[in-house]
């Protein structure tokens, strides 16, 4: 049975910095799945990857200026207020508690991030809190080849795939939908490297975020990955 509860998108990421790869996925997923809102949740200290280059405050500020003017997009600063390591499961619990039972949460991830889901803290619990909407990402084959998923994750997901966004209204959590999105081969890594090399990042990220980076001298003294 279909519920009339609104779908809320939760887009977690380091956003170091936010770019058009993120924004286009957010826009297309929100449209395809008729999301009521899309919450961008910049990660505090990620547990599974190297520390972000820009501070939490700067990464949130770049998201704020980048999403300005889109009434469906919201900056959610809960991981910034929380000290220490960021766990998506805690953020989702918090959002669920705040918004109540009358909404359906949908966590948005790129295919690369979803492949590593079984490494996340309390990852199986996530299926009791939200649906997943996955966006294709150049170089990541998940969309055409689910066999590429690690065994444990593949088994957990086996009965959860749905082929259309309408199915997400038929359960409060636990389903997985692969959304059709425009493939954009843009990453924050490439953007940071271009800034450090003194190269243009115009048309890869919104102008307002470029202005913020320039005004705050972000990434320019950064000497690369590793
Ligand atoms: P970095 O290059 O620093 O690893 P990133 O560009 O992957 O960063 P994140 O903030 O780590 O950006 O990504 C947040 C989420 O957005 C992840 O789920 C990631 O898979 C997804 N994502 C990022 N860029 C794209 C893209 N170009 N297309 C589809 N999904 C993307």
PDB file of N, CA and C in Angstrom, residues 58-137:
ATOM      1  N   UNK A  58      33.927  26.056   6.826  1.00  0.00           N
ATOM      2  CA  UNK A  58      34.074  26.464   5.427  1.00  0.00           C
ATOM      3  C   UNK A  58      33.302  25.533   4.497  1.00  0.00           C
ATOM      4  N   UNK A  59      33.334  24.234   4.768  1.00  0.00           N
ATOM      5  CA  UNK A  59      32.620  23.296   3.890  1.00  0.00           C
ATOM      6  C   UNK A  59      31.106  23.547   3.960  1.00  0.00           C
ATOM      7  N   UNK A  60      30.613  23.836   5.176  1.00  0.00           N
ATOM      8  CA  UNK A  60      29.180  24.145   5.311  1.00  0.00           C
ATOM      9  C   UNK A  60      28.848  25.464   4.614  1.00  0.00           C
ATOM     10  N   UNK A  61      29.747  26.449   4.757  1.00  0.00           N
ATOM     11  CA  UNK A  61      29.494  27.762   4.138  1.00  0.00           C
ATOM     12  C   UNK A  61      29.450  27.628   2.615  1.00  0.00           C
ATOM     13  N   UNK A  62      30.316  26.778   2.047  1.00  0.00           N
ATOM     14  CA  UNK A  62      30.293  26.584   0.585  1.00  0.00           C
ATOM     15  C   UNK A  62      28.990  25.920   0.146  1.00  0.00           C
ATOM     16  N   UNK A  63      28.505  24.957   0.944  1.00  0.00           N
ATOM     17  CA  UNK A  63      27.209  24.346   0.614  1.00  0.00           C
ATOM     18  C   UNK A  63      26.125  25.422   0.677  1.00  0.00           C
ATOM     19  N   UNK A  64      26.171  26.246   1.722  1.00  0.00           N
ATOM     20  CA  UNK A  64      25.133  27.274   1.902  1.00  0.00           C
ATOM     21  C   UNK A  64      25.048  28.191   0.675  1.00  0.00           C
ATOM     22  N   UNK A  65      26.199  28.678   0.215  1.00  0.00           N
ATOM     23  CA  UNK A  65      26.143  29.617  -0.912  1.00  0.00           C
ATOM     24  C   UNK A  65      25.804  28.883  -2.227  1.00  0.00           C
ATOM     25  N   UNK A  66      26.212  27.624  -2.323  1.00  0.00           N
ATOM     26  CA  UNK A  66      25.971  26.873  -3.566  1.00  0.00           C
ATOM     27  C   UNK A  66      24.492  26.523  -3.755  1.00  0.00           C
ATOM     28  N   UNK A  67      23.759  26.304  -2.653  1.00  0.00           N
ATOM     29  CA  UNK A  67      22.355  25.872  -2.786  1.00  0.00           C
ATOM     30  C   UNK A  67      21.379  27.039  -2.679  1.00  0.00           C
ATOM     31  N   UNK A  68      21.907  28.233  -2.448  1.00  0.00           N
ATOM     32  CA  UNK A  68      21.042  29.408  -2.295  1.00  0.00           C
ATOM     33  C   UNK A  68      20.148  29.551  -3.538  1.00  0.00           C
ATOM     34  N   UNK A  69      18.877  29.844  -3.289  1.00  0.00           N
ATOM     35  CA  UNK A  69      17.965  30.059  -4.415  1.00  0.00           C
ATOM     36  C   UNK A  69      17.195  28.805  -4.804  1.00  0.00           C
ATOM     37  N   UNK A  70      17.571  27.644  -4.277  1.00  0.00           N
ATOM     38  CA  UNK A  70      16.814  26.418  -4.553  1.00  0.00           C
ATOM     39  C   UNK A  70      15.970  26.114  -3.309  1.00  0.00           C
ATOM     40  N   UNK A  71      14.672  26.326  -3.416  1.00  0.00           N
ATOM     41  CA  UNK A  71      13.825  26.253  -2.211  1.00  0.00           C
ATOM     42  C   UNK A  71      13.730  24.828  -1.657  1.00  0.00           C
ATOM     43  N   UNK A  72      14.055  23.828  -2.469  1.00  0.00           N
ATOM     44  CA  UNK A  72      13.983  22.443  -1.991  1.00  0.00           C
ATOM     45  C   UNK A  72      15.267  22.018  -1.270  1.00  0.00           C
ATOM     46  N   UNK A  73      16.341  22.756  -1.458  1.00  0.00           N
ATOM     47  CA  UNK A  73      17.633  22.372  -0.885  1.00  0.00           C
ATOM     48  C   UNK A  73      17.847  23.047   0.479  1.00  0.00           C
ATOM     49  N   UNK A  74      18.302  22.258   1.442  1.00  0.00           N
ATOM     50  CA  UNK A  74      18.481  22.747   2.814  1.00  0.00           C
ATOM     51  C   UNK A  74      19.849  22.305   3.321  1.00  0.00           C
ATOM     52  N   UNK A  75      20.529  23.196   4.050  1.00  0.00           N
ATOM     53  CA  UNK A  75      21.792  22.812   4.704  1.00  0.00           C
ATOM     54  C   UNK A  75      21.457  22.324   6.114  1.00  0.00           C
ATOM     55  N   UNK A  76      21.916  21.131   6.431  1.00  0.00           N
ATOM     56  CA  UNK A  76      21.677  20.560   7.757  1.00  0.00           C
ATOM     57  C   UNK A  76      23.039  20.459   8.458  1.00  0.00           C
ATOM     58  N   UNK A  77      23.193  21.242   9.506  1.00  0.00           N
ATOM     59  CA  UNK A  77      24.523  21.374  10.123  1.00  0.00           C
ATOM     60  C   UNK A  77      24.730  20.475  11.342  1.00  0.00           C
ATOM     61  N   UNK A  78      23.919  19.430  11.483  1.00  0.00           N
ATOM     62  CA  UNK A  78      24.001  18.647  12.722  1.00  0.00           C
ATOM     63  C   UNK A  78      25.374  17.992  12.919  1.00  0.00           C
ATOM     64  N   UNK A  79      26.046  17.571  11.849  1.00  0.00           N
ATOM     65  CA  UNK A  79      27.341  16.890  12.065  1.00  0.00           C
ATOM     66  C   UNK A  79      28.419  17.900  12.403  1.00  0.00           C
ATOM     67  N   UNK A  80      28.134  19.167  12.116  1.00  0.00           N
ATOM     68  CA  UNK A  80      29.093  20.213  12.435  1.00  0.00           C
ATOM     69  C   UNK A  80      28.970  20.577  13.908  1.00  0.00           C
ATOM     70  N   UNK A  81      27.746  20.550  14.408  1.00  0.00           N
ATOM     71  CA  UNK A  81      27.522  20.864  15.825  1.00  0.00           C
ATOM     72  C   UNK A  81      28.030  19.737  16.716  1.00  0.00           C
ATOM     73  N   UNK A  82      27.992  18.521  16.197  1.00  0.00           N
ATOM     74  CA  UNK A  82      28.432  17.382  17.002  1.00  0.00           C
ATOM     75  C   UNK A  82      29.958  17.318  16.947  1.00  0.00           C
ATOM     76  N   UNK A  83      30.583  17.073  18.068  1.00  0.00           N
ATOM     77  CA  UNK A  83      32.049  16.994  18.030  1.00  0.00           C
ATOM     78  C   UNK A  83      32.468  15.549  17.796  1.00  0.00           C
ATOM     79  N   UNK A  84      33.621  15.387  17.200  1.00  0.00           N
ATOM     80  CA  UNK A  84      34.153  14.035  17.004  1.00  0.00           C
ATOM     81  C   UNK A  84      33.758  13.455  15.667  1.00  0.00           C
ATOM     82  N   UNK A  85      33.866  12.127  15.594  1.00  0.00           N
ATOM     83  CA  UNK A  85      33.678  11.415  14.331  1.00  0.00           C
ATOM     84  C   UNK A  85      32.203  11.451  13.910  1.00  0.00           C
ATOM     85  N   UNK A  86      31.958  11.527  12.600  1.00  0.00           N
ATOM     86  CA  UNK A  86      30.594  11.567  12.060  1.00  0.00           C
ATOM     87  C   UNK A  86      30.094  10.167  11.757  1.00  0.00           C
ATOM     88  N   UNK A  87      28.907   9.854  12.208  1.00  0.00           N
ATOM     89  CA  UNK A  87      28.266   8.592  11.835  1.00  0.00           C
ATOM     90  C   UNK A  87      26.925   8.906  11.201  1.00  0.00           C
ATOM     91  N   UNK A  88      26.719   8.457   9.975  1.00  0.00           N
ATOM     92  CA  UNK A  88      25.446   8.718   9.285  1.00  0.00           C
ATOM     93  C   UNK A  88      24.271   8.158  10.074  1.00  0.00           C
ATOM     94  N   UNK A  89      24.506   7.007  10.721  1.00  0.00           N
ATOM     95  CA  UNK A  89      23.406   6.375  11.443  1.00  0.00           C
ATOM     96  C   UNK A  89      22.895   7.308  12.551  1.00  0.00           C
ATOM     97  N   UNK A  90      23.798   8.035  13.195  1.00  0.00           N
ATOM     98  CA  UNK A  90      23.367   8.965  14.259  1.00  0.00           C
ATOM     99  C   UNK A  90      22.606  10.138  13.665  1.00  0.00           C
ATOM    100  N   UNK A  91      23.084  10.644  12.539  1.00  0.00           N
ATOM    101  CA  UNK A  91      22.389  11.763  11.897  1.00  0.00           C
ATOM    102  C   UNK A  91      20.982  11.352  11.489  1.00  0.00           C
ATOM    103  N   UNK A  92      20.864  10.157  10.918  1.00  0.00           N
ATOM    104  CA  UNK A  92      19.543   9.697  10.473  1.00  0.00           C
ATOM    105  C   UNK A  92      18.604   9.500  11.667  1.00  0.00           C
ATOM    106  N   UNK A  93      19.153   8.940  12.756  1.00  0.00           N
ATOM    107  CA  UNK A  93      18.321   8.790  13.959  1.00  0.00           C
ATOM    108  C   UNK A  93      17.831  10.157  14.420  1.00  0.00           C
ATOM    109  N   UNK A  94      18.736  11.148  14.418  1.00  0.00           N
ATOM    110  CA  UNK A  94      18.395  12.499  14.869  1.00  0.00           C
ATOM    111  C   UNK A  94      17.334  13.141  13.974  1.00  0.00           C
ATOM    112  N   UNK A  95      17.509  12.987  12.670  1.00  0.00           N
ATOM    113  CA  UNK A  95      16.553  13.598  11.731  1.00  0.00           C
ATOM    114  C   UNK A  95      15.182  12.937  11.894  1.00  0.00           C
ATOM    115  N   UNK A  96      15.207  11.619  12.042  1.00  0.00           N
ATOM    116  CA  UNK A  96      13.945  10.874  12.203  1.00  0.00           C
ATOM    117  C   UNK A  96      13.215  11.346  13.467  1.00  0.00           C
ATOM    118  N   UNK A  97      14.000  11.531  14.532  1.00  0.00           N
ATOM    119  CA  UNK A  97      13.408  11.967  15.803  1.00  0.00           C
ATOM    120  C   UNK A  97      12.780  13.366  15.650  1.00  0.00           C
ATOM    121  N   UNK A  98      13.492  14.235  14.928  1.00  0.00           N
ATOM    122  CA  UNK A  98      13.010  15.609  14.745  1.00  0.00           C
ATOM    123  C   UNK A  98      11.777  15.675  13.865  1.00  0.00           C
ATOM    124  N   UNK A  99      11.801  14.931  12.759  1.00  0.00           N
ATOM    125  CA  UNK A  99      10.716  15.055  11.778  1.00  0.00           C
ATOM    126  C   UNK A  99       9.537  14.143  12.090  1.00  0.00           C
ATOM    127  N   UNK A 100       9.750  13.168  12.987  1.00  0.00           N
ATOM    128  CA  UNK A 100       8.650  12.270  13.364  1.00  0.00           C
ATOM    129  C   UNK A 100       8.499  11.116  12.388  1.00  0.00           C
ATOM    130  N   UNK A 101       7.507  10.302  12.658  1.00  0.00           N
ATOM    131  CA  UNK A 101       7.319   9.067  11.870  1.00  0.00           C
ATOM    132  C   UNK A 101       6.604   9.338  10.538  1.00  0.00           C
ATOM    133  N   UNK A 102       6.093  10.551  10.369  1.00  0.00           N
ATOM    134  CA  UNK A 102       5.255  10.815   9.178  1.00  0.00           C
ATOM    135  C   UNK A 102       6.051  11.296   7.973  1.00  0.00           C
ATOM    136  N   UNK A 103       7.329  10.956   7.898  1.00  0.00           N
ATOM    137  CA  UNK A 103       8.120  11.234   6.707  1.00  0.00           C
ATOM    138  C   UNK A 103       8.908   9.962   6.362  1.00  0.00           C
ATOM    139  N   UNK A 104       9.346   9.874   5.119  1.00  0.00           N
ATOM    140  CA  UNK A 104      10.156   8.728   4.688  1.00  0.00           C
ATOM    141  C   UNK A 104      11.518   9.282   4.286  1.00  0.00           C
ATOM    142  N   UNK A 105      12.575   8.833   4.957  1.00  0.00           N
ATOM    143  CA  UNK A 105      13.915   9.353   4.662  1.00  0.00           C
ATOM    144  C   UNK A 105      14.566   8.542   3.543  1.00  0.00           C
ATOM    145  N   UNK A 106      15.236   9.249   2.630  1.00  0.00           N
ATOM    146  CA  UNK A 106      15.956   8.596   1.526  1.00  0.00           C
ATOM    147  C   UNK A 106      17.392   9.102   1.541  1.00  0.00           C
ATOM    148  N   UNK A 107      18.336   8.208   1.770  1.00  0.00           N
ATOM    149  CA  UNK A 107      19.748   8.604   1.810  1.00  0.00           C
ATOM    150  C   UNK A 107      20.306   8.515   0.388  1.00  0.00           C
ATOM    151  N   UNK A 108      20.936   9.603  -0.058  1.00  0.00           N
ATOM    152  CA  UNK A 108      21.463   9.643  -1.421  1.00  0.00           C
ATOM    153  C   UNK A 108      22.966   9.326  -1.373  1.00  0.00           C
ATOM    154  N   UNK A 109      23.400   8.397  -2.220  1.00  0.00           N
ATOM    155  CA  UNK A 109      24.854   8.159  -2.321  1.00  0.00           C
ATOM    156  C   UNK A 109      25.231   7.952  -3.788  1.00  0.00           C
ATOM    157  N   UNK A 110      26.463   8.279  -4.092  1.00  0.00           N
ATOM    158  CA  UNK A 110      27.024   7.887  -5.376  1.00  0.00           C
ATOM    159  C   UNK A 110      27.336   6.397  -5.328  1.00  0.00           C
ATOM    160  N   UNK A 111      27.486   5.789  -6.506  1.00  0.00           N
ATOM    161  CA  UNK A 111      27.749   4.345  -6.566  1.00  0.00           C
ATOM    162  C   UNK A 111      29.038   3.982  -5.832  1.00  0.00           C
ATOM    163  N   UNK A 112      30.037   4.854  -5.873  1.00  0.00           N
ATOM    164  CA  UNK A 112      31.314   4.567  -5.208  1.00  0.00           C
ATOM    165  C   UNK A 112      31.132   4.471  -3.697  1.00  0.00           C
ATOM    166  N   UNK A 113      30.344   5.377  -3.142  1.00  0.00           N
ATOM    167  CA  UNK A 113      30.123   5.376  -1.691  1.00  0.00           C
ATOM    168  C   UNK A 113      29.283   4.168  -1.288  1.00  0.00           C
ATOM    169  N   UNK A 114      28.289   3.819  -2.102  1.00  0.00           N
ATOM    170  CA  UNK A 114      27.418   2.692  -1.734  1.00  0.00           C
ATOM    171  C   UNK A 114      28.187   1.373  -1.718  1.00  0.00           C
ATOM    172  N   UNK A 115      29.149   1.230  -2.635  1.00  0.00           N
ATOM    173  CA  UNK A 115      29.961   0.004  -2.678  1.00  0.00           C
ATOM    174  C   UNK A 115      30.640  -0.275  -1.334  1.00  0.00           C
ATOM    175  N   UNK A 116      30.898   0.807  -0.573  1.00  0.00           N
ATOM    176  CA  UNK A 116      31.638   0.644   0.689  1.00  0.00           C
ATOM    177  C   UNK A 116      30.712   0.658   1.913  1.00  0.00           C
ATOM    178  N   UNK A 117      29.412   0.549   1.681  1.00  0.00           N
ATOM    179  CA  UNK A 117      28.448   0.707   2.771  1.00  0.00           C
ATOM    180  C   UNK A 117      28.721  -0.229   3.959  1.00  0.00           C
ATOM    181  N   UNK A 118      29.173  -1.450   3.667  1.00  0.00           N
ATOM    182  CA  UNK A 118      29.364  -2.423   4.747  1.00  0.00           C
ATOM    183  C   UNK A 118      30.518  -2.041   5.683  1.00  0.00           C
ATOM    184  N   UNK A 119      31.253  -0.983   5.317  1.00  0.00           N
ATOM    185  CA  UNK A 119      32.325  -0.505   6.217  1.00  0.00           C
ATOM    186  C   UNK A 119      31.797   0.571   7.161  1.00  0.00           C
ATOM    187  N   UNK A 120      30.563   1.041   6.939  1.00  0.00           N
ATOM    188  CA  UNK A 120      30.019   2.127   7.759  1.00  0.00           C
ATOM    189  C   UNK A 120      29.611   1.593   9.134  1.00  0.00           C
ATOM    190  N   UNK A 121      29.639   2.475  10.107  1.00  0.00           N
ATOM    191  CA  UNK A 121      29.234   2.155  11.472  1.00  0.00           C
ATOM    192  C   UNK A 121      27.756   1.726  11.486  1.00  0.00           C
ATOM    193  N   UNK A 122      27.449   0.610  12.113  1.00  0.00           N
ATOM    194  CA  UNK A 122      26.060   0.101  12.245  1.00  0.00           C
ATOM    195  C   UNK A 122      25.309   0.117  10.914  1.00  0.00           C
ATOM    196  N   UNK A 123      25.968  -0.349   9.863  1.00  0.00           N
ATOM    197  CA  UNK A 123      25.393  -0.174   8.524  1.00  0.00           C
ATOM    198  C   UNK A 123      24.072  -0.896   8.316  1.00  0.00           C
ATOM    199  N   UNK A 124      23.889  -2.045   8.963  1.00  0.00           N
ATOM    200  CA  UNK A 124      22.620  -2.755   8.730  1.00  0.00           C
ATOM    201  C   UNK A 124      21.443  -1.983   9.322  1.00  0.00           C
ATOM    202  N   UNK A 125      21.727  -1.234  10.386  1.00  0.00           N
ATOM    203  CA  UNK A 125      20.666  -0.437  11.023  1.00  0.00           C
ATOM    204  C   UNK A 125      20.122   0.644  10.079  1.00  0.00           C
ATOM    205  N   UNK A 126      20.968   1.079   9.148  1.00  0.00           N
ATOM    206  CA  UNK A 126      20.543   2.138   8.223  1.00  0.00           C
ATOM    207  C   UNK A 126      19.288   1.727   7.446  1.00  0.00           C
ATOM    208  N   UNK A 127      19.189   0.420   7.121  1.00  0.00           N
ATOM    209  CA  UNK A 127      18.033  -0.035   6.335  1.00  0.00           C
ATOM    210  C   UNK A 127      16.723   0.067   7.130  1.00  0.00           C
ATOM    211  N   UNK A 128      16.836   0.199   8.447  1.00  0.00           N
ATOM    212  CA  UNK A 128      15.639   0.384   9.274  1.00  0.00           C
ATOM    213  C   UNK A 128      15.296   1.855   9.439  1.00  0.00           C
ATOM    214  N   UNK A 129      16.168   2.722   8.941  1.00  0.00           N
ATOM    215  CA  UNK A 129      15.949   4.166   9.119  1.00  0.00           C
ATOM    216  C   UNK A 129      15.598   4.881   7.817  1.00  0.00           C
ATOM    217  N   UNK A 130      16.089   4.346   6.686  1.00  0.00           N
ATOM    218  CA  UNK A 130      15.917   5.086   5.427  1.00  0.00           C
ATOM    219  C   UNK A 130      15.915   4.126   4.241  1.00  0.00           C
ATOM    220  N   UNK A 131      15.477   4.666   3.107  1.00  0.00           N
ATOM    221  CA  UNK A 131      15.723   4.007   1.819  1.00  0.00           C
ATOM    222  C   UNK A 131      17.069   4.522   1.315  1.00  0.00           C
ATOM    223  N   UNK A 132      17.609   3.871   0.289  1.00  0.00           N
ATOM    224  CA  UNK A 132      18.798   4.394  -0.399  1.00  0.00           C
ATOM    225  C   UNK A 132      18.434   4.731  -1.837  1.00  0.00           C
ATOM    226  N   UNK A 133      18.900   5.897  -2.282  1.00  0.00           N
ATOM    227  CA  UNK A 133      18.805   6.243  -3.704  1.00  0.00           C
ATOM    228  C   UNK A 133      20.246   6.403  -4.186  1.00  0.00           C
ATOM    229  N   UNK A 134      20.610   5.590  -5.173  1.00  0.00           N
ATOM    230  CA  UNK A 134      21.998   5.558  -5.638  1.00  0.00           C
ATOM    231  C   UNK A 134      22.105   6.248  -6.987  1.00  0.00           C
ATOM    232  N   UNK A 135      23.130   7.075  -7.128  1.00  0.00           N
ATOM    233  CA  UNK A 135      23.396   7.746  -8.408  1.00  0.00           C
ATOM    234  C   UNK A 135      24.630   7.110  -9.035  1.00  0.00           C
ATOM    235  N   UNK A 136      24.574   6.911 -10.350  1.00  0.00           N
ATOM    236  CA  UNK A 136      25.740   6.374 -11.049  1.00  0.00           C
ATOM    237  C   UNK A 136      26.885   7.374 -10.968  1.00  0.00           C
ATOM    238  N   UNK A 137      28.099   6.859 -11.029  1.00  0.00           N
ATOM    239  CA  UNK A 137      29.267   7.739 -11.037  1.00  0.00           C
ATOM    240  C   UNK A 137      30.255   7.170 -12.040  1.00  0.00           C
TER     241      UNK A 137
END
